[in-house]
PDB file of C-alpha atoms in Angstrom:
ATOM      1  CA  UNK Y 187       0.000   0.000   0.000  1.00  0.00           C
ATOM      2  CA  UNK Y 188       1.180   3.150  -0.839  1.00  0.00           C
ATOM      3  CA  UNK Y 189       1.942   6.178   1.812  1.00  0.00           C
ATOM      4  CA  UNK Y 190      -0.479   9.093   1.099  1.00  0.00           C
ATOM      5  CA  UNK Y 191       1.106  12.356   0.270  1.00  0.00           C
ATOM      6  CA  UNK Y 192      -0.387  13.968   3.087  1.00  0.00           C
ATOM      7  CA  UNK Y 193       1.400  11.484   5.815  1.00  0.00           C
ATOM      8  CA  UNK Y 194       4.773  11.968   3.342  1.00  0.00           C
ATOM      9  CA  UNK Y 195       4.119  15.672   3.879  1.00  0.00           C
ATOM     10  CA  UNK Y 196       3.555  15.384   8.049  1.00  0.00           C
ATOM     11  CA  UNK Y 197       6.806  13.077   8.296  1.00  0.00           C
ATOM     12  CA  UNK Y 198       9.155  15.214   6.225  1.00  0.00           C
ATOM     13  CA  UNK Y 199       7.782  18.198   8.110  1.00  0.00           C
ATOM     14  CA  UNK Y 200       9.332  16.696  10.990  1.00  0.00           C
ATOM     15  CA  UNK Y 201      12.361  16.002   9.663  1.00  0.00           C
ATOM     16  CA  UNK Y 202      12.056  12.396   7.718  1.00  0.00           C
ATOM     17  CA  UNK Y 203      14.317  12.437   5.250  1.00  0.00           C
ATOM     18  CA  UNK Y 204      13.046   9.501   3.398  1.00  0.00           C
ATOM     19  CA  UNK Y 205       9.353  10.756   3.432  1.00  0.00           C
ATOM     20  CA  UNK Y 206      10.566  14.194   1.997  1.00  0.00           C
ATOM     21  CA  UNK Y 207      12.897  12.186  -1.213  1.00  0.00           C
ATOM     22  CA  UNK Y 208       9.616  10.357  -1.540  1.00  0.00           C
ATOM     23  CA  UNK Y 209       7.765  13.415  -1.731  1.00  0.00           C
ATOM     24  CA  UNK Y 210      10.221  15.327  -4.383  1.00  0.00           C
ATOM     25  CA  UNK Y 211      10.295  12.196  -6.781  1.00  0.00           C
ATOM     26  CA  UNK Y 212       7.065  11.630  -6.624  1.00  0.00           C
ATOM     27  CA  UNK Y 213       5.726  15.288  -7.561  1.00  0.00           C
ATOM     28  CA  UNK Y 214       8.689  16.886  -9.511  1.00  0.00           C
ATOM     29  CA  UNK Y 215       7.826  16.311 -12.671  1.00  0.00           C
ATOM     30  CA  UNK Y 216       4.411  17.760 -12.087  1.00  0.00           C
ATOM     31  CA  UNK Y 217       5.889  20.565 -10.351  1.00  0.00           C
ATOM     32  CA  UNK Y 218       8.381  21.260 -12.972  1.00  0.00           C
ATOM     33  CA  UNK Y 219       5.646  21.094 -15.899  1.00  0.00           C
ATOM     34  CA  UNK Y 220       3.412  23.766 -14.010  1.00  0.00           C
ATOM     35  CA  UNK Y 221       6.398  25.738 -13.188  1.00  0.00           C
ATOM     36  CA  UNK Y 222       7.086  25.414 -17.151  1.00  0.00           C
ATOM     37  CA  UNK Y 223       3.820  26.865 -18.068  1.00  0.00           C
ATOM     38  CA  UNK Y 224       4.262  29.615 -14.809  1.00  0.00           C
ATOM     39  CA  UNK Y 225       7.607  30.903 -16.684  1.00  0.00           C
ATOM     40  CA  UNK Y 226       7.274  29.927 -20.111  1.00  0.00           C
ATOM     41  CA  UNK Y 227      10.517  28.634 -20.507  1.00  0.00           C
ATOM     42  CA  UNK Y 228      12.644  25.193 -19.641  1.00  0.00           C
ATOM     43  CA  UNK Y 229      15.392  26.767 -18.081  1.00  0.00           C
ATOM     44  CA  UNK Y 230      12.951  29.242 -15.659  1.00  0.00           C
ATOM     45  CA  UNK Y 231      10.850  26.233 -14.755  1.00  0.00           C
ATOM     46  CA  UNK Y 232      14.390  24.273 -14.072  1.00  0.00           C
ATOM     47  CA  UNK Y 233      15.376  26.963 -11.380  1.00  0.00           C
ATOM     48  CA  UNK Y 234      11.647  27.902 -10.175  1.00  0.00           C
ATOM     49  CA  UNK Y 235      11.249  24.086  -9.228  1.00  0.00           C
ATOM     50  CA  UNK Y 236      14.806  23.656  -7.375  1.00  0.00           C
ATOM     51  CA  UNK Y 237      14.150  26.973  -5.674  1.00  0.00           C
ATOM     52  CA  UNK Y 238      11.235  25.300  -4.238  1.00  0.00           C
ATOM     53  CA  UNK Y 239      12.554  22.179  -3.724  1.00  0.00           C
ATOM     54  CA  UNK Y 240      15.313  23.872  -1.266  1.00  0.00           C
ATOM     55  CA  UNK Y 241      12.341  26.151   0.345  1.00  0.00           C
ATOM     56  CA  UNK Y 242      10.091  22.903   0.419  1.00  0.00           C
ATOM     57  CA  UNK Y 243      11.364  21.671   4.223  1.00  0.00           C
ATOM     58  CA  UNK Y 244      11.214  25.218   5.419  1.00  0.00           C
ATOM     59  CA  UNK Y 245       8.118  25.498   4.088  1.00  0.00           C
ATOM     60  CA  UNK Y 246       6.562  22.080   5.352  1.00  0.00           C
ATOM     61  CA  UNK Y 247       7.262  23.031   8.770  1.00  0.00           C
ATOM     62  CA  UNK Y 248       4.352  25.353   8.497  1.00  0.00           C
ATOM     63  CA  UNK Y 249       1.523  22.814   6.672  1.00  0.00           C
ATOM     64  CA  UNK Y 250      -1.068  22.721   8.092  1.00  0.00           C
ATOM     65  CA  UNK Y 251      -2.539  19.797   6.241  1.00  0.00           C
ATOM     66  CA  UNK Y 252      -5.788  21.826   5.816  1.00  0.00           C
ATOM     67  CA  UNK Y 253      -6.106  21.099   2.363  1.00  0.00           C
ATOM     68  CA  UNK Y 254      -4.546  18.217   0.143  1.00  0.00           C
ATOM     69  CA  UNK Y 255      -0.473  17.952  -0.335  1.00  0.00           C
ATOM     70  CA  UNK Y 256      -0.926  18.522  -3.891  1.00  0.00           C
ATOM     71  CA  UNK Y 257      -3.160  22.017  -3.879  1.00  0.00           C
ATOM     72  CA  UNK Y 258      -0.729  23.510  -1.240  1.00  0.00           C
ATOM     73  CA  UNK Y 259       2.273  22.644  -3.321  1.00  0.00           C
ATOM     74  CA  UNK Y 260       0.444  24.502  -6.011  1.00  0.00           C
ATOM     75  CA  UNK Y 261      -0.271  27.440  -4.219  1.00  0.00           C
ATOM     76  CA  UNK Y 262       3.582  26.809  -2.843  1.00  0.00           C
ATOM     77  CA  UNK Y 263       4.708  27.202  -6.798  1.00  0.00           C
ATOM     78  CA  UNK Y 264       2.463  30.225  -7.820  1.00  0.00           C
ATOM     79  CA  UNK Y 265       3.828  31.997  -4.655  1.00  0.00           C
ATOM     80  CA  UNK Y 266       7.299  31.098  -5.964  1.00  0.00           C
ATOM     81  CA  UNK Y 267       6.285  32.541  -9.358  1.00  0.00           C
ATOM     82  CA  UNK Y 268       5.247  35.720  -7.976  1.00  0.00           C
ATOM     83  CA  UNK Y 269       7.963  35.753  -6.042  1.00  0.00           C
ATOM     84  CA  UNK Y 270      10.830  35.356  -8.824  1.00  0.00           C
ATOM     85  CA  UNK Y 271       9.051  37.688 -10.953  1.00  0.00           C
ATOM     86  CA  UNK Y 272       9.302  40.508  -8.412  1.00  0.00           C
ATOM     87  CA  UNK Y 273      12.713  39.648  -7.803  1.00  0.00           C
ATOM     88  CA  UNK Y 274      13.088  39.985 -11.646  1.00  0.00           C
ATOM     89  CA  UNK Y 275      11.709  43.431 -11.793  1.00  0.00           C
ATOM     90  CA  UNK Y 276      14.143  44.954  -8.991  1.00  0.00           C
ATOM     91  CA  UNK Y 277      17.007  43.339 -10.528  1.00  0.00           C
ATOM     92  CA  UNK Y 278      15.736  44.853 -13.940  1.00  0.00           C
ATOM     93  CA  UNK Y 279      15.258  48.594 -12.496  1.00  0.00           C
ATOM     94  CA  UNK Y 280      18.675  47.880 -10.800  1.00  0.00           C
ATOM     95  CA  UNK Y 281      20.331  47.388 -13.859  1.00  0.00           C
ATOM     96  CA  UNK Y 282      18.515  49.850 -16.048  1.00  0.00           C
ATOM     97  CA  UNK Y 283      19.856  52.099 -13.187  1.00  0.00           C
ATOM     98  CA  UNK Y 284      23.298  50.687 -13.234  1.00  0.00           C
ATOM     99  CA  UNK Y 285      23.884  50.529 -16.747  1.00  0.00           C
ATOM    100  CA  UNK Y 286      22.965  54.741 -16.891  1.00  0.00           C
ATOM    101  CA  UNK Y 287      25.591  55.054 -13.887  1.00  0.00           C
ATOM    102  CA  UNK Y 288      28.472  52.936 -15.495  1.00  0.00           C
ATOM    103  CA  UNK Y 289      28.144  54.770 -18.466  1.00  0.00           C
ATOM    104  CA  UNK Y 290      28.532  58.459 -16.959  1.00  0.00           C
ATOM    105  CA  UNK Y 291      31.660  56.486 -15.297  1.00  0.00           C
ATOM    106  CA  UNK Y 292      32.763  55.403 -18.512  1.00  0.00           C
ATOM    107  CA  UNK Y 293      32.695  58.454 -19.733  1.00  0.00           C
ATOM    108  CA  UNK Y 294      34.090  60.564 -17.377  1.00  0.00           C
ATOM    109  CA  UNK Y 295      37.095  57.971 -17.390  1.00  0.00           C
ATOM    110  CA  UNK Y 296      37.840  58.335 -20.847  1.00  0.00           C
ATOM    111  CA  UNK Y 297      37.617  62.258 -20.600  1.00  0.00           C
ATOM    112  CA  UNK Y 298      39.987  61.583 -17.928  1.00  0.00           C
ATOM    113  CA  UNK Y 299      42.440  59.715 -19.730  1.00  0.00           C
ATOM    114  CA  UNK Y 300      41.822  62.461 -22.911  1.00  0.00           C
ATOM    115  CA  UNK Y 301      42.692  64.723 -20.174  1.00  0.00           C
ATOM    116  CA  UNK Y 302      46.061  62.989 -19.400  1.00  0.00           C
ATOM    117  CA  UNK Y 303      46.780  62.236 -22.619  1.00  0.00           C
ATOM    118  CA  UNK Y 304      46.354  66.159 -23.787  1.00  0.00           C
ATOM    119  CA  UNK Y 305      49.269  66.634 -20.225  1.00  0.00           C
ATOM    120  CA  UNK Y 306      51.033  64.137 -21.103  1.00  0.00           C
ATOM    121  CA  UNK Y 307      51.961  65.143 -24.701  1.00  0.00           C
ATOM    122  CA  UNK Y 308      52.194  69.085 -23.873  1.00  0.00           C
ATOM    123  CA  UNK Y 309      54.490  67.968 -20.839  1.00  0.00           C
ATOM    124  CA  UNK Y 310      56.399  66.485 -23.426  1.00  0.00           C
ATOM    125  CA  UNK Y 311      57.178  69.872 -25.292  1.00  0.00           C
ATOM    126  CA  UNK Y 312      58.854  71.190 -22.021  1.00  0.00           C
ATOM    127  CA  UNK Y 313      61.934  72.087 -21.376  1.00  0.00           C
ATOM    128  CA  UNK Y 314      63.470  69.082 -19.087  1.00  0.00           C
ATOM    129  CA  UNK Y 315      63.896  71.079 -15.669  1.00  0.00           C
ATOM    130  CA  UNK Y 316      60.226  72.524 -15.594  1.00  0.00           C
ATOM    131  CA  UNK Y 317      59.393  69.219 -16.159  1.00  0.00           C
ATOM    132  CA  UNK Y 318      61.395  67.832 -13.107  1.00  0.00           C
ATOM    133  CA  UNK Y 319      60.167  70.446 -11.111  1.00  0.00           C
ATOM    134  CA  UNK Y 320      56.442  69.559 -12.109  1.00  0.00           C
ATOM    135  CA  UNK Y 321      57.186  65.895 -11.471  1.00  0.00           C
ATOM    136  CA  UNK Y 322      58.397  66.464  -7.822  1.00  0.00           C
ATOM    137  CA  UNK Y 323      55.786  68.846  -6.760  1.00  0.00           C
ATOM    138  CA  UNK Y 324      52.572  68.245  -8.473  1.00  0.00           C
ATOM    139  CA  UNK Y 325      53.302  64.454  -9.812  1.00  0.00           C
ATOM    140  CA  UNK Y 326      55.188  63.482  -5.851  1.00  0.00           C
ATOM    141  CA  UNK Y 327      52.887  66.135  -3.859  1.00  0.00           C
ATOM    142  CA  UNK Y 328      56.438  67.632  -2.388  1.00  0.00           C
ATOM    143  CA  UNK Y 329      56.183  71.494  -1.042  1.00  0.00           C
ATOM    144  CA  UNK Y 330      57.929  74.113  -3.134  1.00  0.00           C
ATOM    145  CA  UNK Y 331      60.578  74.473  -0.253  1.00  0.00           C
ATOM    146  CA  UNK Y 332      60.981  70.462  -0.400  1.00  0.00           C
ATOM    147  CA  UNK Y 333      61.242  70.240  -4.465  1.00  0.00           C
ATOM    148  CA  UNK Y 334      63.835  73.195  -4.092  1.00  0.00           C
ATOM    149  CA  UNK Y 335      65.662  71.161  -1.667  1.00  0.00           C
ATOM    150  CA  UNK Y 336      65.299  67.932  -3.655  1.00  0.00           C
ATOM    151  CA  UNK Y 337      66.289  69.962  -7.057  1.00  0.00           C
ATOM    152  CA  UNK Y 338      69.128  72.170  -5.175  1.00  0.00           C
ATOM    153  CA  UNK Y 339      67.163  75.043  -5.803  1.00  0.00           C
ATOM    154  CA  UNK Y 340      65.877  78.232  -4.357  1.00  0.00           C
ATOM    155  CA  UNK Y 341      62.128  78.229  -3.829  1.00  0.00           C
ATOM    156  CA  UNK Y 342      61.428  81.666  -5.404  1.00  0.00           C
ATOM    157  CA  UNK Y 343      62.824  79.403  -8.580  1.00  0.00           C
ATOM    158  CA  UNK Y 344      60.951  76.093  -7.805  1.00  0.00           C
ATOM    159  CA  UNK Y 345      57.677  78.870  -7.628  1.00  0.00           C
ATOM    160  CA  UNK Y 346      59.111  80.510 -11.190  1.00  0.00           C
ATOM    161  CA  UNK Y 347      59.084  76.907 -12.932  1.00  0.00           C
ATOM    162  CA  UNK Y 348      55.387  76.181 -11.500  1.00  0.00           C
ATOM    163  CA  UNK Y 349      54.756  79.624 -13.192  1.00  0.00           C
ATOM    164  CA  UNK Y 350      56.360  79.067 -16.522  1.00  0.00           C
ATOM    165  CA  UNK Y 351      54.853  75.387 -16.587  1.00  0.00           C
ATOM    166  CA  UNK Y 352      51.416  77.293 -16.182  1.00  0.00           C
ATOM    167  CA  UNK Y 353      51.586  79.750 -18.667  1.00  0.00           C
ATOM    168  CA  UNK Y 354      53.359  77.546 -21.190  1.00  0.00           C
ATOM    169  CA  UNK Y 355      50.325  74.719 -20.593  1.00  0.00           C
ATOM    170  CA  UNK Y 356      48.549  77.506 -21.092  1.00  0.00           C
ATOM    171  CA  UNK Y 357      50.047  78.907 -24.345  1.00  0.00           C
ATOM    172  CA  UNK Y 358      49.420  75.120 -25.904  1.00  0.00           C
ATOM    173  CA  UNK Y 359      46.193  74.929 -24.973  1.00  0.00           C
ATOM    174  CA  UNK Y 360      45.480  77.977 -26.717  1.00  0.00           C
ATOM    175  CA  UNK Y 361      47.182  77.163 -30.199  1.00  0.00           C
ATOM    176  CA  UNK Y 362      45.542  73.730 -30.488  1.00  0.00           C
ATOM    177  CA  UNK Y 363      42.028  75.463 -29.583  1.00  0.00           C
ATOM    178  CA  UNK Y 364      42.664  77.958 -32.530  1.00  0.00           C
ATOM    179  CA  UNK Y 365      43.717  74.861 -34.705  1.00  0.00           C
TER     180      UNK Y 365
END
């Protein structure tokens, strides 16, 4: 005589392992067809059914064996539906979101590197001691009184150079917007 799915249910709900593998093989094709036709497609209905399969002892522990096994693991699935769809949505506002966000990123990287580029190459055009003296106190973050140490300078000079880098950066920036 075969156990009734009702007394499967009430074991596995307290813990019978063997009542609750009964209880999966006997009803998972049936669960994964109507979870098939919840999600319309195979691999939806694949993860739908395991998600309920994992929730299924948690969710046991409450039956209240009011109604029959089968009708309250329909109403389990449909709840699961609902469930996966909502989580759907938020991920899919999340990522609309997202995507606008990584794309300002994007671009204010690549204006970023522009930026460096466009230093890089007008660096490049001066002379080699402004350029030291750029290096050590913008690039390394040094004082004007520590690059003129570093650069056996005076710091009235160190402060000339940052001026003369300026203007110069200044002067190049101008031809190439007139070009």
């Amino acid at each position: 005589m075969e156990t009734s799915d009702e007394a499967l249910a009430l074991a596995a709900a307290q813990g019978d392992r063997a009542a609750f593998a009964a209880l999966v093989s006997r009803h998972y094709d049936r669960l994964l067809g109507f979870a098939w036709r919840l999600t319309g497609t195979r691999a939806e209905a694949e993860d739908l059914a395991q998600d309920i399969c994992i929730a299924l002892p948690r969710k046991l522990a409450g039956w209240r064996a009011e109604a029959r096994f089968t009708t309250w693991l329909y109403r389990v699935a449909v709840n699961a539906a609902h469930d996966r769809r909502r989580r759907q949505a938020v991920r899919d506002r999340a990522a609309a979101g997202w995507g606008d966000w990584e794309q300002a990123r994007q671009d204010a990287m690549a204006e970023d590197r522009a930026a460096q580029d466009w230093l890089t190459q007008a660096m490049a055009r001066l002379p080699e001691d402004l350029r030291d003296t750029v290096a050590i106190v913008l690039g390394e973050g040094l004082t004007q009184a520590q690059a003129a140490e570093v650069l056996g300078l005076s710091e009235g000079t160190v402060a000339w150079r940052m001026s003369e880098v300026k203007r110069r950066l200044r002067a190049v920036a101008a031809e190439e917007a007139k070009a």
